XYZ file of C-alpha atoms in Angstrom:
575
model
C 92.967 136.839 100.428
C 90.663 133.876 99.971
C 92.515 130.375 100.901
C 90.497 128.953 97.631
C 93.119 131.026 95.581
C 95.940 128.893 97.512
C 94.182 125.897 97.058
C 93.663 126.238 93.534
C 97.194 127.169 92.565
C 98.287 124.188 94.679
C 96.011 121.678 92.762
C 96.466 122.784 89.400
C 100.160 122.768 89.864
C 99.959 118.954 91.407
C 97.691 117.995 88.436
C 100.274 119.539 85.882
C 103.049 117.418 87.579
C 100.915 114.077 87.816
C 99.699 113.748 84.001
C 102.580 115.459 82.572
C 105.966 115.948 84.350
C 105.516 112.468 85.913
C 104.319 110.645 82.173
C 107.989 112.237 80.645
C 109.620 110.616 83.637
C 107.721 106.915 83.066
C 108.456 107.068 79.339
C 111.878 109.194 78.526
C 113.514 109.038 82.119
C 113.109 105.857 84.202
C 111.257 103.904 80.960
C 108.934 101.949 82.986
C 108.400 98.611 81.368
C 105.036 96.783 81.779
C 106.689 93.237 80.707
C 109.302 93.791 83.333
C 109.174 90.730 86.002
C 109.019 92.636 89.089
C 109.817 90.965 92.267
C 106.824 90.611 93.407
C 106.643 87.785 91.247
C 109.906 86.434 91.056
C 110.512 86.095 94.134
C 106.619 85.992 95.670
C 106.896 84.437 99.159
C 103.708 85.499 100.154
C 105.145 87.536 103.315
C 107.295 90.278 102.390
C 106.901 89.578 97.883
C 103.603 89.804 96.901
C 102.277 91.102 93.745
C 99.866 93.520 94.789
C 96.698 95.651 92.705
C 98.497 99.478 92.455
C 95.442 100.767 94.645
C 96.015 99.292 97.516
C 99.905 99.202 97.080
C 99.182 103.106 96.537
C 97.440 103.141 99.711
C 100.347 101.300 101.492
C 102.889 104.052 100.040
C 100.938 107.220 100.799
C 100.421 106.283 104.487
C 103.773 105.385 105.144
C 105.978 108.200 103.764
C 103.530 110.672 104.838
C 103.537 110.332 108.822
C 102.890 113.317 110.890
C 105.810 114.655 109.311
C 103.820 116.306 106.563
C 101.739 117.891 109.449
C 104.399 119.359 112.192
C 106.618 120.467 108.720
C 104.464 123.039 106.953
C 102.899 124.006 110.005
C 105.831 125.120 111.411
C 107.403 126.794 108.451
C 104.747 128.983 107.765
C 105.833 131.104 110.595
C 108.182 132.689 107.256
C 105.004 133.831 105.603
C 102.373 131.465 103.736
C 104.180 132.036 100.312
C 107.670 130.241 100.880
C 105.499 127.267 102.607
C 103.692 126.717 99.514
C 106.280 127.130 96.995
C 108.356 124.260 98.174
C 105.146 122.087 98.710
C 104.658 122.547 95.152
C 106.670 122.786 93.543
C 108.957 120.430 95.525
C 106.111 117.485 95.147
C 106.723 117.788 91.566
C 110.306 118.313 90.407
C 112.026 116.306 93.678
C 109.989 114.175 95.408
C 107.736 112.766 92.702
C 110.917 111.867 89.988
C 112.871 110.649 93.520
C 109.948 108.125 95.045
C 109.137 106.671 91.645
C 112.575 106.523 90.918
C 113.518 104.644 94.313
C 111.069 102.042 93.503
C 112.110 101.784 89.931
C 115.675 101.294 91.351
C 114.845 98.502 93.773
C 112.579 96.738 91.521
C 115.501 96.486 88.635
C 117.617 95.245 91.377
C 115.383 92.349 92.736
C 113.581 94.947 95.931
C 117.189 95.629 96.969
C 116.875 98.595 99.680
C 118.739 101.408 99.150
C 121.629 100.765 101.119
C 121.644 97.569 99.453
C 121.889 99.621 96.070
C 124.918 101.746 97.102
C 127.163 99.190 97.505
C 126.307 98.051 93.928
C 126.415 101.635 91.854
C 128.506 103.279 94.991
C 130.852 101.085 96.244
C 131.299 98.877 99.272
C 132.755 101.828 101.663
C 129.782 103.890 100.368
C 127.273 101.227 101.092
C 128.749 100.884 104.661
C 128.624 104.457 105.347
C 125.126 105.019 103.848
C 123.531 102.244 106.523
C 124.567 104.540 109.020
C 122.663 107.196 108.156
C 119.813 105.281 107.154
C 119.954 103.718 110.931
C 119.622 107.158 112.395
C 116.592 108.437 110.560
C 114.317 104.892 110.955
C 115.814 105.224 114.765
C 114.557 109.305 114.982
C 111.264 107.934 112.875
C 110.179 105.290 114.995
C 111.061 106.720 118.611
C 109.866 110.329 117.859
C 106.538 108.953 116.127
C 106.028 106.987 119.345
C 105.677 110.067 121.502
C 103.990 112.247 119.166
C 101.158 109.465 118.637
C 100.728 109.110 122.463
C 100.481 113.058 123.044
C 97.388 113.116 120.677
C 95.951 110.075 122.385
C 96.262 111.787 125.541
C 95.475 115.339 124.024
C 92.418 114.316 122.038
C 91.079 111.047 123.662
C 88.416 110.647 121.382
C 90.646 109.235 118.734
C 91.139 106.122 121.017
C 88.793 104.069 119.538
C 89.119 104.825 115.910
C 92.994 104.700 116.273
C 93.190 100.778 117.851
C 89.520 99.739 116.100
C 91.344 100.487 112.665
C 93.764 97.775 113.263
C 90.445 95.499 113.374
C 89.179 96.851 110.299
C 92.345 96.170 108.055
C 92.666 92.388 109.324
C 88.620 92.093 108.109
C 89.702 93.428 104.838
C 93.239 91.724 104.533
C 91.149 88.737 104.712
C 88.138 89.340 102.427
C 90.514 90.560 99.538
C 93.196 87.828 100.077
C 90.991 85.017 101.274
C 87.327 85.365 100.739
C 88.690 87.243 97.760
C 85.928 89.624 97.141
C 85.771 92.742 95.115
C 87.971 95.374 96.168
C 85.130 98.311 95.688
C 82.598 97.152 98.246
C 85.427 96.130 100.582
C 86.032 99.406 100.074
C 83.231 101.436 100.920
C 82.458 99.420 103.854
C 85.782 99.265 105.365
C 85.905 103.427 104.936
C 82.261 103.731 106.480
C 83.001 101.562 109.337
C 86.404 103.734 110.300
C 84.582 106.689 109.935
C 81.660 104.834 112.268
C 84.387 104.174 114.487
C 85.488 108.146 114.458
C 81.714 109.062 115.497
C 82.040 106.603 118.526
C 85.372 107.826 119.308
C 83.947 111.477 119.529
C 80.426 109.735 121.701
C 82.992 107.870 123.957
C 86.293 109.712 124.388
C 88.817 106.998 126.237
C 91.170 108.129 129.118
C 93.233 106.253 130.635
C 93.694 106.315 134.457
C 96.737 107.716 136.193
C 97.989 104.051 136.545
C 97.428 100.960 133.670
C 99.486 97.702 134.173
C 101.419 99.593 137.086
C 102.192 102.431 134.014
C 101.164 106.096 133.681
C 99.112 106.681 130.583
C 101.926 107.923 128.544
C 104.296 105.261 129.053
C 101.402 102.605 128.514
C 100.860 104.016 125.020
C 103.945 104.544 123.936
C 104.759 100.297 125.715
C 101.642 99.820 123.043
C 102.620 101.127 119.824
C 106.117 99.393 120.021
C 104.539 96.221 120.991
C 101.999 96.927 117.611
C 105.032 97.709 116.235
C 106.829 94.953 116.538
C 103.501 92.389 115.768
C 103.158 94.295 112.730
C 106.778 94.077 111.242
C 106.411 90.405 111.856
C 103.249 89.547 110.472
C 103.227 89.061 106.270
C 101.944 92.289 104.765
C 98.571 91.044 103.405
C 97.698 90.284 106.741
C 97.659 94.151 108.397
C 100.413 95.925 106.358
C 98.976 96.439 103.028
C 95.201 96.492 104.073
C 95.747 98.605 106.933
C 97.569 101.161 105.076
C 94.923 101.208 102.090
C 91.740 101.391 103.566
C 93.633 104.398 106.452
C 94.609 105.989 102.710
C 91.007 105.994 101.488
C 89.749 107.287 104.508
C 92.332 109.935 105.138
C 91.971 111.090 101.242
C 88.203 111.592 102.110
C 89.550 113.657 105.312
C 91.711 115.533 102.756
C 88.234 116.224 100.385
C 86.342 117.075 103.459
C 88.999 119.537 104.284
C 89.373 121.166 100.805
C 85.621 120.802 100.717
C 85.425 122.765 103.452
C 87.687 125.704 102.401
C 85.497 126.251 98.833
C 81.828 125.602 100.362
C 82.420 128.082 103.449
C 83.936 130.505 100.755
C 81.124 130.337 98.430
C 78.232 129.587 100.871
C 78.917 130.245 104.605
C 78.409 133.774 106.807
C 81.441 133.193 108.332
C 84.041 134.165 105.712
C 87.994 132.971 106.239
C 90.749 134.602 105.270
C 94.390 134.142 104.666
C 95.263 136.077 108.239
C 99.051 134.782 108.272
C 101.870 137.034 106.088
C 102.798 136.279 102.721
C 106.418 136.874 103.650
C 106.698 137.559 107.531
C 109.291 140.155 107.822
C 108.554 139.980 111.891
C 109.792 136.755 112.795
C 109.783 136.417 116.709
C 113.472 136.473 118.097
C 115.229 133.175 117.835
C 113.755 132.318 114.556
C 116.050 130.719 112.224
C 116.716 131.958 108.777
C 114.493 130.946 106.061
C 117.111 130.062 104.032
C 118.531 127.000 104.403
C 115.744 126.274 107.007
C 112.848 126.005 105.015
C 114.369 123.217 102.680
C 114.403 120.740 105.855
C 111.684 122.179 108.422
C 109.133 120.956 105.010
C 111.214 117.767 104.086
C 108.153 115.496 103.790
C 105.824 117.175 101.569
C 108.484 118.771 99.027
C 110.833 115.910 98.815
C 112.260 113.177 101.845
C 114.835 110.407 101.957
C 112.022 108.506 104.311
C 110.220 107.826 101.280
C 113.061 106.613 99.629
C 113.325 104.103 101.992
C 109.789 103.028 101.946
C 110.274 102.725 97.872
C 112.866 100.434 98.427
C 112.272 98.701 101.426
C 108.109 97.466 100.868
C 106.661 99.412 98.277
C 109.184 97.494 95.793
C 108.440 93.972 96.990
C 104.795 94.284 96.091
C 104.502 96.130 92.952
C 102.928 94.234 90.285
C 104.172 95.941 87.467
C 106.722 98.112 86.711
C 104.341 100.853 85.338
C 102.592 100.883 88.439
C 105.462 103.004 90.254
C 104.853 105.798 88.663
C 101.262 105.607 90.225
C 102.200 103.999 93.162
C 105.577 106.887 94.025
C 104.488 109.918 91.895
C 101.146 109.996 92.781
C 102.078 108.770 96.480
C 104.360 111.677 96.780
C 101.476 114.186 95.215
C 99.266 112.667 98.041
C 101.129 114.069 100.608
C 101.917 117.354 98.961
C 97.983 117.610 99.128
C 98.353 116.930 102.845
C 100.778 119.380 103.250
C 98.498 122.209 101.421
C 95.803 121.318 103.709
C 97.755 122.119 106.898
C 99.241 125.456 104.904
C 95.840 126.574 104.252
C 94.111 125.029 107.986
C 96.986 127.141 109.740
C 97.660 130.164 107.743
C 93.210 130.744 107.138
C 92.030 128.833 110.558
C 92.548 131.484 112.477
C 89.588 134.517 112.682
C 92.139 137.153 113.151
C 96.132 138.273 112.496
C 96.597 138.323 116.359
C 95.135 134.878 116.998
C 97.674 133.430 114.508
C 100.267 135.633 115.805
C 99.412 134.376 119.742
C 100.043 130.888 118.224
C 103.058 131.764 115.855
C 104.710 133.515 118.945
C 108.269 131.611 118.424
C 110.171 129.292 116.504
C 108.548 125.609 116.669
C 105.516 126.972 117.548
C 102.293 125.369 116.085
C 102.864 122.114 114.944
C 99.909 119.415 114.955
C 97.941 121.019 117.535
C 97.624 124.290 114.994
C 96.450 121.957 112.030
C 93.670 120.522 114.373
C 92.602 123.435 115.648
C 92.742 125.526 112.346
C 91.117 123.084 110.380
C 88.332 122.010 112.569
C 87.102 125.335 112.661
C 87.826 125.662 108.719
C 85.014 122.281 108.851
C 83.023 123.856 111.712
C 82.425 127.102 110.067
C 82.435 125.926 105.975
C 80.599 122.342 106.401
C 78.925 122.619 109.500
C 80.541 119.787 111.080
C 80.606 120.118 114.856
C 84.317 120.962 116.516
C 84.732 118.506 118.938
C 83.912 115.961 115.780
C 86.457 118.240 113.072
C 89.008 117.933 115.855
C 88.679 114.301 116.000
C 88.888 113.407 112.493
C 91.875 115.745 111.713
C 93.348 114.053 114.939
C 92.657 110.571 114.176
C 94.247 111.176 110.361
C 97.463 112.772 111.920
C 97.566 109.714 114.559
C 96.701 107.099 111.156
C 99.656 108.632 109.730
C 102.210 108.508 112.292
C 101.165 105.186 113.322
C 101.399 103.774 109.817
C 104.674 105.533 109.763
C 105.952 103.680 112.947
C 105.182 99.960 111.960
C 106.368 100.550 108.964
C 109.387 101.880 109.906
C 110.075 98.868 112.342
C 110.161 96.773 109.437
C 112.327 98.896 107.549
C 114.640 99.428 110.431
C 114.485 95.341 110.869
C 115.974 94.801 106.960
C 118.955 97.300 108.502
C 119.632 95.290 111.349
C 119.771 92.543 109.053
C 121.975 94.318 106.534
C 124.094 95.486 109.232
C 124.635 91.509 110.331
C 124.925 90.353 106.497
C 127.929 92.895 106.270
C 129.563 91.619 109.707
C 128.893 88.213 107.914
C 126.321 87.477 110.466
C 122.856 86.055 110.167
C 120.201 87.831 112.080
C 116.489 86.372 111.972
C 113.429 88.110 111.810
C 112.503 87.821 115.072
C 116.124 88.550 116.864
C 115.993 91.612 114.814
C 112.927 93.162 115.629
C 113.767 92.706 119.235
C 116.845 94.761 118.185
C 114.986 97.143 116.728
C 112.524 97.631 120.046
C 115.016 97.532 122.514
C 116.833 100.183 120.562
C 113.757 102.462 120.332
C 112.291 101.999 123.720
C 115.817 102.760 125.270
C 115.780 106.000 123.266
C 112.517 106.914 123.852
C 112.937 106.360 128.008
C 116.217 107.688 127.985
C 115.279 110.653 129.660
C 112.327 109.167 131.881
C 109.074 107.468 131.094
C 107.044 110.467 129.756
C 109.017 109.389 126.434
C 111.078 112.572 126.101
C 113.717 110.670 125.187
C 112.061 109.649 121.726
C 112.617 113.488 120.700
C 115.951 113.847 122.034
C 117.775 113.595 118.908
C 114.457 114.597 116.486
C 116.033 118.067 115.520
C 118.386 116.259 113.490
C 115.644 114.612 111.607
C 115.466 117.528 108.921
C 118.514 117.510 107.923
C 119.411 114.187 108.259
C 116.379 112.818 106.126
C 116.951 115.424 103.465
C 120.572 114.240 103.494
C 119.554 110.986 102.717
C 117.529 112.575 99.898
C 120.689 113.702 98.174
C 122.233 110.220 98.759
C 119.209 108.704 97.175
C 119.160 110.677 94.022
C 123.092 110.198 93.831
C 122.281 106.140 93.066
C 119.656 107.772 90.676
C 122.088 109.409 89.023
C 124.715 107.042 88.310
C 121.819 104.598 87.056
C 120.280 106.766 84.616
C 124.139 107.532 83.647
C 125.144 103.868 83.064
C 121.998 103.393 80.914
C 122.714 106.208 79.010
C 118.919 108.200 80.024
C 119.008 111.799 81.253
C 120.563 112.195 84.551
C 119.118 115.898 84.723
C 115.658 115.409 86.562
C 118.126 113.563 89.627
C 121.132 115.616 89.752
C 119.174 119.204 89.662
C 117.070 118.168 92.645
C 120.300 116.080 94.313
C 123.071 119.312 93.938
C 120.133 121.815 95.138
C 118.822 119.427 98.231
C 122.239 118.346 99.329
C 123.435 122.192 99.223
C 121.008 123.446 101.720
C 121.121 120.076 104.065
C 124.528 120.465 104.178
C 124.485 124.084 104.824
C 121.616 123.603 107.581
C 123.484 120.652 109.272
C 126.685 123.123 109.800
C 124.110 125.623 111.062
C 123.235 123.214 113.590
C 127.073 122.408 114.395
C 127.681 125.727 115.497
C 124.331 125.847 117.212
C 124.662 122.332 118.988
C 128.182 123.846 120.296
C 127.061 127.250 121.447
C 129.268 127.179 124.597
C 126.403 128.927 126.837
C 123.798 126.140 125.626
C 126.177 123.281 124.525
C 124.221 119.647 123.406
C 127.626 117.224 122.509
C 125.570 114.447 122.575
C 123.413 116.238 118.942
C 127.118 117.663 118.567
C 128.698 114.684 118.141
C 125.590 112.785 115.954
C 125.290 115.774 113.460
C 129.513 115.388 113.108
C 128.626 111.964 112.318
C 125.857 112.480 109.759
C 127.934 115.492 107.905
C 131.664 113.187 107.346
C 129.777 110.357 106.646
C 126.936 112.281 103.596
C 130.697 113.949 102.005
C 132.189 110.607 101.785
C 129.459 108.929 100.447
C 128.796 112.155 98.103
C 132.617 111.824 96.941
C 132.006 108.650 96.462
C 129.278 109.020 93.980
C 130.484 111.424 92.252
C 133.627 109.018 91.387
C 130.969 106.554 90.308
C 129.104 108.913 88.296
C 132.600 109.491 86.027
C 133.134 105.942 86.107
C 129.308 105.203 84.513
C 130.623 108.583 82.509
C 133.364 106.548 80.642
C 132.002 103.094 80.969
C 129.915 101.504 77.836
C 125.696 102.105 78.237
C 124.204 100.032 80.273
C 121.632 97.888 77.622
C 118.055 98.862 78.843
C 117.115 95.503 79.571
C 120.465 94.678 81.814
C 118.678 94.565 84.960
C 116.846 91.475 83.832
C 119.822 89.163 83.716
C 121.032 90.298 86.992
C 122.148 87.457 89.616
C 121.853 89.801 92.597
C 121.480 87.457 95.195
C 118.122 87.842 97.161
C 118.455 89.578 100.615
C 117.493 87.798 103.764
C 114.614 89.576 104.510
């Protein structure tokens, strides 16, 4: 089978959610309002609130919630056969995590850019809220310290995406400061900003950069990894017009053009290049190597990112909500964010299940359970762009490299911030202030303890990463249970939330006992994961309990008037 028949079924299906499933959910569901005073505006501080144009807040949104999570998720799961893979990308993007980031955003912006943990406490309850900031804790903690090390093993791995990696930071502080200051049009900025990174990817392949075996009395990989939470931690600090919000746009722009070159690639070396690809992985793989988990409930959190994620959630909530100019704009801004990285997560199905030449290449790769990952996306797709565009490999492997590093990285500082409101929401609930600044250092002294935990190669950062599926699809459910009782209250459907909530928190659930028994295997034991996984599972039934107690309360309770949110005197958090 061609890929371009997977491709095609992927887009159409994307393009029927964006200007129809997502248009029902603006106007019937969530009832975007245009004359809606976001806070952006109310509360515009020029740091963390600022009204933003829905490009480049779209920009900000894609490259944060998509990571390299996106990446190491589909190309994992398609060791189950190419079909399953693609089904939840799909049709995931647009029934769960399409109606859940737009509806995140919509949530924090009717309740002044509250985060979500903010938001239980208010449509949950107080215990709920309490309970929920733990889990949210341990996913930004997994996020940040796991994204560390798997942005320094592609800096090591493929040193040719050095330069575009760091000169990328450059780049967005030129364009933060012609759109914001010199205030020039957005298009040009544009284009130049986009040929300039991709400039920068050129050099990177001319010049690969490797570090020697000592830097600053460091080896290479604990240099980088010193780097990015240093970056970090800069970057959290900084107001977002500064690197945030033109760093993330312009990396969007330039890794959507990766994305065309890569689809590009799959229909010109179908139509018009000797060497034809094929779909060489099973449709359904009924010869899983031995140790393979099932499929089901597997799947539904080895592909969180990409079908639906409580990351993104977060992201909604905790930035994306503080800039958007009007409330219309979310369903731009999360719908179409979310079908953005469905469209990543189709291109790594199709570069690792039609990369390969032959059945036993993919099969050497696909040899056991985890297998694959990044490395297979780079290496299947650069030879997809080799072979259908002409575009050399060492060059194919650096640009798919440099967009999984973009990701991750853009993932990471963003993720410090949002792990910095926690802190802060953590103190504000122990009735104690915590500045920006104490809290970041929190928040790095947290993460680089995890991440050398286990020695300065940064193993550490992954130590508790296989709870990440789970756990993040967990706080999907727990998202789309606030969803719920707001739509309730006001009286709108609760359908398009509680469908996706009872079906996502069934399999985390079932997949996070899976892991129980598997954590506790008494030849193998990990108490440590044992314990944390114990943790996450109590704490996502009380808070489910109670939501569903607050779902029967909006049940009985008089509607909500449309316009309520309006006159709200939430108090501001200290942000």
């Amino acid at each position: 089978m061609s890929p371009v028949v997977l491709m095609l079924i992927g887009l159409v299906i994307f393009a029927l959610g964006f200007f129809v499933y997502s248009k029902y959910l603006a106007k019937r569901v969530y009832k975007l309002d245009e004359n809606f005073q976001t806070p952006a505006h109310e509360l515009n501080d020029g740091v963390d609130y600022v009204p933003t144009n829905k490009f480049i807040l779209w920009g900000h949104h894609f490259t944060s919630v998509a990571g390299a999570a996106p990446i190491v998720g589909p190309a994992i799961a398609v060791i189950w056969g190419w079909l399953p893979a693609l089904l939840w990308v799909t049709l995931g993007t647009v029934f769960f995590a399409g109606m859940h980031d737009m509806g995140a955003l919509w949530a924090s912006v009717r309740n002044k850019g509250r985060s979500i943990g903010a938001l239980s406490g208010r449509y949950i309850g107080k215990r709920g809220a309490n309970l929920f900031l733990v889990v949210i804790f341990l996913l930004l903690l997994m996020v940040i310290a796991a994204f560390a090390v798997v942005i320094k093993n592609l800096l090591i791995g493929t040193p040719s995406a050095v330069i575009p990696t760091w000169g990328a930071i450059i780049v967005a502080l030129l364009v933060g400061v012609a759109v914001y200051r010199m205030k020039w049009p957005l298009v040009p900025i544009t284009i130049v900003g986009v040929v300039t990174l991709y400039g920068l990817i050129i050099l990177g392949d001319m010049f690969p950069v490797v570090l020697p075996e000592q830097t600053l009395g460091m080896s290479p990989g604990t240099f980088w990894i010193v780097a990015l939470f240093v970056y970090g931690a800069i970057a959290s600090l900084l107001p977002v017009w500064v690197l945030l919000q033109p760093r993330d746009y312009i990396n969007g722009v330039q890794l959507f053009v990766g994305l065309i070159l890569l689809y590009g690639a799959v229909l010109v070396g179908a139509i018009f290049s000797d060497v034809k690809h094929n779909v060489v992985a099973p449709m359904i793989n009924d010869a899983v190597p031995a140790g393979t988990p099932s499929l089901v409930p597997l799947l539904f959190v080895t592909i969180a990112c990409g079908a639906i994620s409580g990351f993104h959630g977060m992201v909604s909530s905790g930035t994306s909500s503080k800039q958007l100019d009007k409330e219309t704009d979310a369903r731009f801004v999360g719908y179409f964010g979310a079908v953005g990285e469905g469209l990543l997560s189709l291109g790594t199905i199709l570069a690792v299940v039609a990369g390969f030449r032959t059945v036993a290449e993919w099969e050497n790769v696909y040899s056991e359970f985890g297998a694959g990952g990044v490395q297979a996306f780079v290496d299947g797709g650069g030879m997809l762009m080799q072979d259908g565009i002409g575009l050399p490999a060492s060059l194919s492997a650096t640009v798919l490299a440099t967009m999984a590093v973009l990701f991750a990285a853009t993932t990471m500082d963003t993720g410090m911030r949002l792990l910095r409101f926690v802190v802060q929401e953590i103190g504000e609930a122990a009735k104690i202030k915590i500045g920006k600044v104490p809290a970041t250092l929190v928040v790095v002294i947290v993460g680089l303890g995890l991440t050398f935990s286990q020695g300065l190669d940064g193993s550490g950062g992954l130590r508790i990463w296989p709870l990440f599926g789970t756990t993040n699809q967990l706080m999907a459910a727990l998202t789309l249970s606030i969803l719920a009782v707001m739509l309730i209250r006001k009286r709108s459907s609760p359908w398009p939330a509680l469908i996706p909530l009872v079906f996502v928190f069934v399999m985390s659930f079932w997949a996070a006992i899976e892991q129980l028994s598997t954590f506790a295997d008494p030849n193998n034991p990990d108490w440590l994961l044992f314990a944390i996984d114990l943790v996450i599972i109590v704490v996502s039934i009380w808070v489910i309990i109670e939501a569903v107690l607050a779902m029967r309360r909006a049940a009985l309770e008089p509607p909500e008037p449309v316009d309520a949110d309006a006159s709200l005197t939430a108090v501001r958090e200290t942000v």
